[in-house]
Coordinates of C-alpha atoms in Angstrom, one line a residue:
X1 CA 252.5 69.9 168.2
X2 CA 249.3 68.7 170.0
X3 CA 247.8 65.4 169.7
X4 CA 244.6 67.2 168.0
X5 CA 246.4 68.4 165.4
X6 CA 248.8 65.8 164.7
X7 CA 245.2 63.8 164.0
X8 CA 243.9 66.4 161.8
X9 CA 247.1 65.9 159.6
X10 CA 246.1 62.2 159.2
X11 CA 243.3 62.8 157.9
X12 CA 244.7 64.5 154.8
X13 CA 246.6 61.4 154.2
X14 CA 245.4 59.0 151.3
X15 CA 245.1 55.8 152.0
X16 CA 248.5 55.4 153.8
X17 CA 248.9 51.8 154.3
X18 CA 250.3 50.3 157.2
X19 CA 252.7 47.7 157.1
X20 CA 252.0 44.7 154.8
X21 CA 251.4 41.9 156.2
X22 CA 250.4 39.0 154.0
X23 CA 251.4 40.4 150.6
X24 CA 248.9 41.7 148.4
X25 CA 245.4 39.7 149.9
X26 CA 246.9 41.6 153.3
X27 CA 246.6 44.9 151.8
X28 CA 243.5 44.0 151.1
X29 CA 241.9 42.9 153.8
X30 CA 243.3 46.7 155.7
X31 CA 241.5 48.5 152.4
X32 CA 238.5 46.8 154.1
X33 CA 239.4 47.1 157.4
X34 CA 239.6 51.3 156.7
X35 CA 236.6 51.5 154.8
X36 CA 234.4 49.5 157.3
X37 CA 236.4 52.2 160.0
X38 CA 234.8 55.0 158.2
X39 CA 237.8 55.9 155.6
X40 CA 236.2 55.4 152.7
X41 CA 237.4 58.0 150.1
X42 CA 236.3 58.1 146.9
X43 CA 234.5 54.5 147.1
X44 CA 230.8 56.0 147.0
X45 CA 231.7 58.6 144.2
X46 CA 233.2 56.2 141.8
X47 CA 230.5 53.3 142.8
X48 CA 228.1 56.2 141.7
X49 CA 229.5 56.7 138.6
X50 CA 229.5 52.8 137.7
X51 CA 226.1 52.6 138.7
X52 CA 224.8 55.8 136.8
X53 CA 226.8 54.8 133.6
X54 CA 225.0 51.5 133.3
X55 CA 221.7 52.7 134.4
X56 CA 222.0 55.4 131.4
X57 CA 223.2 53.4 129.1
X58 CA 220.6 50.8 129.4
X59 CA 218.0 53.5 129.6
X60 CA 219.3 55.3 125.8
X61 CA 222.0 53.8 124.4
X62 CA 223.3 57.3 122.6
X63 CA 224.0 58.1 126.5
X64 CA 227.1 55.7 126.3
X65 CA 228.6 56.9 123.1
X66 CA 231.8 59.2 122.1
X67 CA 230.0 62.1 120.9
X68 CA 228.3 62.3 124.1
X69 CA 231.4 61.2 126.3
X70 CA 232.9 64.6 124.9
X71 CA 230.1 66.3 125.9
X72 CA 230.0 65.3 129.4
X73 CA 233.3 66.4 130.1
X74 CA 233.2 69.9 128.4
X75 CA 229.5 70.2 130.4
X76 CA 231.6 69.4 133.9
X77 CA 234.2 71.6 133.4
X78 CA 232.8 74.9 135.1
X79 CA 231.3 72.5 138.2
X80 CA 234.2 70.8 138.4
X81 CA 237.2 74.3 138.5
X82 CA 234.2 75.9 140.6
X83 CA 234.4 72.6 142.8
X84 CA 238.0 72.5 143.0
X85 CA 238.2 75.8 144.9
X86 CA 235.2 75.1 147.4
X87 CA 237.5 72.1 148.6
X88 CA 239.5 74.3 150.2
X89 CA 237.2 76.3 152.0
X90 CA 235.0 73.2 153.0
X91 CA 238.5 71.7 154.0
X92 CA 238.4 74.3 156.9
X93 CA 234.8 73.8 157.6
X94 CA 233.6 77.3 156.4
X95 CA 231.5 77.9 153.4
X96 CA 231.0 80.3 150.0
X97 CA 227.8 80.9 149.1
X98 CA 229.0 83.3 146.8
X99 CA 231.4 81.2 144.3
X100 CA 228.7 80.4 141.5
X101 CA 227.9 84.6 141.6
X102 CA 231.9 85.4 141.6
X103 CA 232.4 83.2 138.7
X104 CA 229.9 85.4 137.1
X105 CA 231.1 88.6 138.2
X106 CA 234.7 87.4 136.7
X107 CA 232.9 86.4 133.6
X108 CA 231.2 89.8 133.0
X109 CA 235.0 91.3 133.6
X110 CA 236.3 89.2 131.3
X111 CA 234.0 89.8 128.2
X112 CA 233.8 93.5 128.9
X113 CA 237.7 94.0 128.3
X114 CA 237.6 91.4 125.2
X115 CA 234.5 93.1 123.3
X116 CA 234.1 96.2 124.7
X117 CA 237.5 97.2 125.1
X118 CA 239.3 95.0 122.6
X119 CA 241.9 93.6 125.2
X120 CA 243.9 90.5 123.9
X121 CA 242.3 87.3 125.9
X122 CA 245.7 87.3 128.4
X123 CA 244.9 90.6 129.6
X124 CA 241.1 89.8 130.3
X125 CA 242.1 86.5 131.3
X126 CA 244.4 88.0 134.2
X127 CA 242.1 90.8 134.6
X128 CA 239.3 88.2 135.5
X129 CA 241.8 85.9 137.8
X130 CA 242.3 89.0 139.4
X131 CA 239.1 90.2 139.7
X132 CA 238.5 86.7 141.7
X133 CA 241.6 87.3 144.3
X134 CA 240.5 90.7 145.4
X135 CA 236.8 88.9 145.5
X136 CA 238.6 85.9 148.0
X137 CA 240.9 88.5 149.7
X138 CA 237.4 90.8 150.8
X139 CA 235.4 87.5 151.5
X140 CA 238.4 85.9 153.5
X141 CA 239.0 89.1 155.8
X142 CA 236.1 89.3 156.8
X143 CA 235.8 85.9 157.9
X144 CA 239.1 85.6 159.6
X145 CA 239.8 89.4 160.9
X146 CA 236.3 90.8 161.5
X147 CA 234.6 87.6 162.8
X148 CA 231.6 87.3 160.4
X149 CA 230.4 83.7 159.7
X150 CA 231.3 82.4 156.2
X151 CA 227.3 81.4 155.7
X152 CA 226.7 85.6 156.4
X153 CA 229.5 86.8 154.6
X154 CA 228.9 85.0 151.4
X155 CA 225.4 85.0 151.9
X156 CA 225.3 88.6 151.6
X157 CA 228.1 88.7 148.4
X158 CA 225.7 86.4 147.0
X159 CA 223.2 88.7 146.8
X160 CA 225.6 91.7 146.2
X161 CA 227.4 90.3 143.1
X162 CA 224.1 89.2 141.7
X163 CA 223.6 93.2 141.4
X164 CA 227.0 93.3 140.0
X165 CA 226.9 91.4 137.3
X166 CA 223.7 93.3 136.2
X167 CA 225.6 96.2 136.6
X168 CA 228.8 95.3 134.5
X169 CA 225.9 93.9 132.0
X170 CA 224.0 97.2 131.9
X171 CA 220.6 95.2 133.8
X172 CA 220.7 92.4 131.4
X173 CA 222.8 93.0 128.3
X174 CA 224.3 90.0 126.7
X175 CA 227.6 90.4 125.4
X176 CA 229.0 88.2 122.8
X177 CA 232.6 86.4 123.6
X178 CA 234.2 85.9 120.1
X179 CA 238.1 85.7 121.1
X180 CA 239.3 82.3 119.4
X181 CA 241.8 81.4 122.7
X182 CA 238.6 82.0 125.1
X183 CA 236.3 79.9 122.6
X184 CA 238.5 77.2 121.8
X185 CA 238.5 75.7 125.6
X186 CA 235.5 74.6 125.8
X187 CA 234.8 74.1 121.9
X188 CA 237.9 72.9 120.4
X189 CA 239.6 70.0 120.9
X190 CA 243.0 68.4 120.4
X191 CA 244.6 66.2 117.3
X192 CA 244.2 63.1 117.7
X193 CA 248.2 62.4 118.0
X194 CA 248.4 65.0 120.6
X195 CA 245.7 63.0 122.9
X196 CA 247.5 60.2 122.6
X197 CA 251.0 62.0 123.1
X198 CA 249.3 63.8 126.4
X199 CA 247.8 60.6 127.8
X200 CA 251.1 58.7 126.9
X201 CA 252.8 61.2 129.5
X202 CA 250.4 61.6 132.2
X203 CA 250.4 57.3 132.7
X204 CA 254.6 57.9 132.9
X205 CA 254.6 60.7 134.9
X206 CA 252.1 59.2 137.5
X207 CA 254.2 56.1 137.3
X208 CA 257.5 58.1 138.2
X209 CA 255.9 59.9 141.2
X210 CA 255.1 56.3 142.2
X211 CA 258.1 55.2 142.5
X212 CA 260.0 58.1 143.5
X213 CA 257.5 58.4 146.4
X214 CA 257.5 54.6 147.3
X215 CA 261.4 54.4 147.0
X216 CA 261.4 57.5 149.6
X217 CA 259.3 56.1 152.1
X218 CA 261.5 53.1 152.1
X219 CA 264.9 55.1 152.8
X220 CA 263.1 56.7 155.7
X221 CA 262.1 53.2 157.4
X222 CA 258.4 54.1 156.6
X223 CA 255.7 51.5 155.3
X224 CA 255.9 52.1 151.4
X225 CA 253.0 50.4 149.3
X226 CA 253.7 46.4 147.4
X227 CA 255.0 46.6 143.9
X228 CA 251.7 44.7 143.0
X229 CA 249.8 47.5 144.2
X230 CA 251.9 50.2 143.0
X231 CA 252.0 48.3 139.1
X232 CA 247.7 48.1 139.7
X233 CA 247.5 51.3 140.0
X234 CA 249.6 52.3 136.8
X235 CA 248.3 49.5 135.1
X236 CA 244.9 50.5 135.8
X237 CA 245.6 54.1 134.6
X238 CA 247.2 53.6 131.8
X239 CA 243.8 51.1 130.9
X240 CA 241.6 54.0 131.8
X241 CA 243.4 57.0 129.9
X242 CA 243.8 54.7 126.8
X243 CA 240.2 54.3 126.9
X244 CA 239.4 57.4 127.2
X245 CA 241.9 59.0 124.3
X246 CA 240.9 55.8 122.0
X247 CA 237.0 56.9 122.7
X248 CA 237.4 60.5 122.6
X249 CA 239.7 60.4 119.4
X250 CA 236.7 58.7 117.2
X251 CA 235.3 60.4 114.5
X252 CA 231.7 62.2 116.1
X253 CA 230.4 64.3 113.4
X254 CA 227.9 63.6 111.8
X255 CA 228.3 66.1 108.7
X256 CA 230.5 64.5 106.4
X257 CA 231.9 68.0 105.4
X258 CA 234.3 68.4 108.5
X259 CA 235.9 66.1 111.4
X260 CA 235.2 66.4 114.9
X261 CA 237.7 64.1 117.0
X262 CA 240.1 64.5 119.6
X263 CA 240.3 65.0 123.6
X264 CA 238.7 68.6 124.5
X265 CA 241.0 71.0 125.3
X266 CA 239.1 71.4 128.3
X267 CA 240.1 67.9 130.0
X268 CA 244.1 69.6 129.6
X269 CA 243.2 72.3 131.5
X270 CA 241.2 70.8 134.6
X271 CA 243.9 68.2 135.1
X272 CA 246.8 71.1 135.4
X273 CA 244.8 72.2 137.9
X274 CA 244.1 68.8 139.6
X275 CA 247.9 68.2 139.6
X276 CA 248.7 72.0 140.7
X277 CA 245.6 71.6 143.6
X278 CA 246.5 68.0 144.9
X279 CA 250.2 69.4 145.2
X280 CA 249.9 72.2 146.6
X281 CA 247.7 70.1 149.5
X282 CA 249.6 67.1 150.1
X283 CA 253.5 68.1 149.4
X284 CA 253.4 71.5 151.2
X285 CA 253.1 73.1 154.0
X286 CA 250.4 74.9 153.4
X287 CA 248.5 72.1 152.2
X288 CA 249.2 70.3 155.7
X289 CA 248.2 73.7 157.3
X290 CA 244.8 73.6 155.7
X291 CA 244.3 70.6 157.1
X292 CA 245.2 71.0 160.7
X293 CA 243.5 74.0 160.9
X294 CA 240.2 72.7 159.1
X295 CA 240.5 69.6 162.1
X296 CA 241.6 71.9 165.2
X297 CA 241.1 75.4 164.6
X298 CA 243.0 76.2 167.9
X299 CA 245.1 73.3 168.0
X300 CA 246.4 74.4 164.9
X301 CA 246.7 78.0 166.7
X302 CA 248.3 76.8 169.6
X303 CA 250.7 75.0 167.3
X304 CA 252.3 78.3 165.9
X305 CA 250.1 78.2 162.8
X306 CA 249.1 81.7 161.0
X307 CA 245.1 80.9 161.1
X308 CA 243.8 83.8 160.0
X309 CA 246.3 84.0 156.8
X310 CA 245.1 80.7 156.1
X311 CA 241.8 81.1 156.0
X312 CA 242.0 84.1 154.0
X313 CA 244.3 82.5 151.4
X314 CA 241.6 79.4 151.3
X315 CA 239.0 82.4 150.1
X316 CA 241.2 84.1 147.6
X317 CA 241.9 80.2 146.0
X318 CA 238.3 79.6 146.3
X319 CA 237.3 82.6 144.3
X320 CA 240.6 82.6 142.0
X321 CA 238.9 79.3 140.9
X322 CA 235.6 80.3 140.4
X323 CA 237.1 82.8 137.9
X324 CA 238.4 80.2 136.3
X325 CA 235.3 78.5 135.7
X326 CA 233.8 81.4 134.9
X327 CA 236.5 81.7 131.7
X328 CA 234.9 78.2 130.9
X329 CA 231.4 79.2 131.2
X330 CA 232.2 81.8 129.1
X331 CA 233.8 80.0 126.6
X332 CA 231.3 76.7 126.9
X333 CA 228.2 79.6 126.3
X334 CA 230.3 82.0 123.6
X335 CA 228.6 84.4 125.7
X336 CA 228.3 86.3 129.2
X337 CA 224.9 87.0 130.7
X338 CA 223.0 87.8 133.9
X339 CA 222.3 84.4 134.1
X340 CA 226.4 83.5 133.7
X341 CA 227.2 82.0 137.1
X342 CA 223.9 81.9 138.9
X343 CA 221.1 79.8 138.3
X344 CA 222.3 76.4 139.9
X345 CA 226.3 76.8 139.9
X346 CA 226.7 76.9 143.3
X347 CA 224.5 74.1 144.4
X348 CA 226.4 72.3 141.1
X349 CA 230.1 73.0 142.8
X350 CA 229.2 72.4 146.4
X351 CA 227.6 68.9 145.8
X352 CA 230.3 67.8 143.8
X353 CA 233.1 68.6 146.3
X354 CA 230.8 67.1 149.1
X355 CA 229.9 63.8 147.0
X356 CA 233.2 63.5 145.8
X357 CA 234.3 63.2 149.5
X358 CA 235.2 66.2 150.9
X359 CA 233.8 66.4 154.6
X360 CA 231.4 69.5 155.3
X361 CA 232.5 69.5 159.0
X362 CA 236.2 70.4 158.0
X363 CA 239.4 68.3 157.7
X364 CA 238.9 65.8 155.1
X365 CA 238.4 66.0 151.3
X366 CA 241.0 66.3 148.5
X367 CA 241.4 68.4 145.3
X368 CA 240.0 65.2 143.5
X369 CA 236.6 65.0 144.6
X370 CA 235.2 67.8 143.1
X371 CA 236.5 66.3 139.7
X372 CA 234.7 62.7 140.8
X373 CA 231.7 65.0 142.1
X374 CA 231.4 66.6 139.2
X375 CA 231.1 64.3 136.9
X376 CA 228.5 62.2 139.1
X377 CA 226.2 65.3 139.0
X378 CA 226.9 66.4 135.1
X379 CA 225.8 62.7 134.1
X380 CA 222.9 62.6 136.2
X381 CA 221.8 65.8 134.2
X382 CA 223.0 64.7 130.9
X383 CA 221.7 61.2 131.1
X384 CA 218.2 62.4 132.1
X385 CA 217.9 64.8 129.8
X386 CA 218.7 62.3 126.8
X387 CA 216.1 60.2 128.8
X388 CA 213.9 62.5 128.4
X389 CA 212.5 63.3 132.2
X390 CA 211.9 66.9 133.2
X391 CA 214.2 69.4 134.7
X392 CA 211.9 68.2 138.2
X393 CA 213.2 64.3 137.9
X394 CA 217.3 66.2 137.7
X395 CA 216.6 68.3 140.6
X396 CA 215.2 65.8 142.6
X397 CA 217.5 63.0 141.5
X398 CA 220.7 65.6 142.4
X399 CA 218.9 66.5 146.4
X400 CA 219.0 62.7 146.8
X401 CA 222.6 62.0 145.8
X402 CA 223.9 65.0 147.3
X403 CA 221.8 63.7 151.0
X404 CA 223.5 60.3 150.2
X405 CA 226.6 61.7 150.3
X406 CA 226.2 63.8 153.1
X407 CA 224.9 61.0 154.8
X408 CA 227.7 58.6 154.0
X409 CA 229.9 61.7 155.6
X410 CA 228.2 61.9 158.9
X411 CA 228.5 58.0 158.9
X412 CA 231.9 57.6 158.2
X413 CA 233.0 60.7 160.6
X414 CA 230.7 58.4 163.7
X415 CA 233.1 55.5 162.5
X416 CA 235.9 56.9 162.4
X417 CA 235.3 58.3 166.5
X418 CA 234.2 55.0 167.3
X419 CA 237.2 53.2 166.2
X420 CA 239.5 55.7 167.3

């Protein structure tokens, strides 16, 4: 394997220390050696989040409150799947215009077959996931096989499944989703013991694959993280999901006659996916493939890797995904219209993948970002529309972030070749 590609594969690493040296201050001080060398994650996306949280909250104080806590996250949960699957295709350095449009398209599918037709929400469900692979397998050969730019190819399904959804929608019908399974995703949420139950496992099961993974990399002689940093980081979990299930399980309505507490079962859903995404692209093959080839198209050639199959299988997960959020949209609205998927979608997915931390020129970015992304741009427009300033102040607010982060991208990639 080439030196090129063998680089592009550390840069789907996360935060791989070197060795320690000077315990847990030593760690440290190489955190801030690799930020200051252009590695710096996550950082701006979670700073962001700090930052917006206490501007908001000083701003209206209903902004930091559970009621609206739950409503943040059900509001992020079609950026966020939408996001998730625009990692991949960013991870190569291409582009789809055309997710926010698919997810529509998928939509339309899917409350055709449940009020139309009467199809159980499984069938419509699969019929919509479907719908978004054969969308991702079209997109993706034409990319790879027939040698059309992404930015072309998905500019031109952009415009083409804007028709199609009026189509499915007979030029502007709205059709009603009443299925209780499709509803309840983005409207229901858990019991409270349930929350509790599923935030109780998710704190053991990350601290399991800590150790298992640390205890690995020590049989194999390589540099395996300090116990200090390794209880942090479960320590510091287990602090934030017991937060978050204590916040989210307080009583929010405010009608007397019924209860409205509990975790959304939307927050269930996007983390299977963040644990089946970030798998999939740092335990296998594939994952390591997307990388190389997103760093080194024709190193990664060179080095015996099918290309073109994975760039055609990054489309068909990018789409897949955006029928996912589509379901969501779906659910979140009750309803499917022309409007379902379009309006600002797209730009809503791509900037949270890109100020999550996912790199527009290829290579770098994980399944995480979007989900950090995401909720950076659902606050800013939640938290200025309890404000009060006009739909203007949102967009204008999002353009600066998402050039921030853009910015901090180009910046980090010139340190990164400097100290290389």
């Amino acid at each position: 394997m080439s030196a090129t590609t063998t680089n592009s594969y550390e840069a789907a690493k996360v935060a791989t220390p070197a060795k320690d040296d000077g315990g847990l201050w030593g760690y440290l001080r190489n955190y801030g050696q690799r930020v200051r060398g252009g590695d710096m994650g996550a950082l701006p996306a979670v700073l962001g989040l700090i930052v917006l949280s206490v501007i908001f909250s000083v701003a209206q104080p209903s902004f930091f409150t559970a009621f609206n806590f739950a409503n943040l996250l059900t509001q992020a949960g079609p950026i966020v799947v939408i996001g998730m699957g625009l990692v991949f295709v960013l991870l190569l350095g291409e582009i789809d215009l055309s997710a926010g449009y698919a997810s529509g398209v998928c939509a339309a599918v899917l409350a055709i077959l449940l009020t139309t037709h009467g199809f159980p929400w499984y069938v419509g469900v699969a019929a919509a996931v479907v719908t978004g692979v054969v969308i991702g397998l079209l997109l993706g050969f034409l990319v790879a096989k027939v040698g059309i730019p992404s930015f072309v190819v998905t500019l031109a399904a952009f415009l083409a499944f804007q028709g199609t959804v009026l189509w499915l929608l007979k030029e502007g019908t709205n059709i009603s989703v009443r299925d209780e399974v499709i509803i309840s995703l983005e409207n229901e949420f858990m019991p409270p013991m349930v929350g509790w139950a599923l935030g109780a496992l998710t704190v053991l099961g990350f601290a399991t694959t800590q150790l298992i993974q640390q205890r690995n990399r020590r049989r194999r002689g390589l540099p395996a993280l300090l116990w200090q940093v390794v209880a942090f980081r479960v320590i510091g979990l287990a602090v934030l999901v017991g937060l978050v299930v204590a916040v989210l399980n307080e009583e929010r309505s405010r009608n007397a006659l019924f209860s409205l507490k509990g975790v959304p079962i939307v927050v269930p859903v996007v983390g299977v996916l963040l644990l089946l995404w970030t798998f999939v692209l740092r335990r296998t093959a594939f994952g390591r493939h997307i990388y190389a080839v997103g760093g080194n198209r024709e190193a990664a050639r060179r080095a015996g890797i099918a290309v073109d199959r994975i760039r055609i299988s990054a489309f068909v997960i990018c789409s897949a995904m955006a029928a996912v959020g589509g379901i969501l949209a779906a659910s979140m609205a009750r309803s499917v219209d022309p409007n379902t998927g379009g309006s600002n979608v797209l730009l809503y997915a791509v900037a949270a993948a890109v100020i999550g931390g996912t790199s527009l020129f290829g290579g770098k970015g994980r399944v995480l970002d979007a989900v950090l992304g995401g909720l950076v741009i659902t606050m800013i427009i939640n938290g200025m529309g309890l404000v009060g300033w006009s739909s203007a102040y949102k967009y204008i607010a999002t353009g600066i972030v998402l050039l921030l982060a853009a910015s901090v991208d180009a910046f980090s990639r010139r340190r990164s070749a400097a100290s290389s």
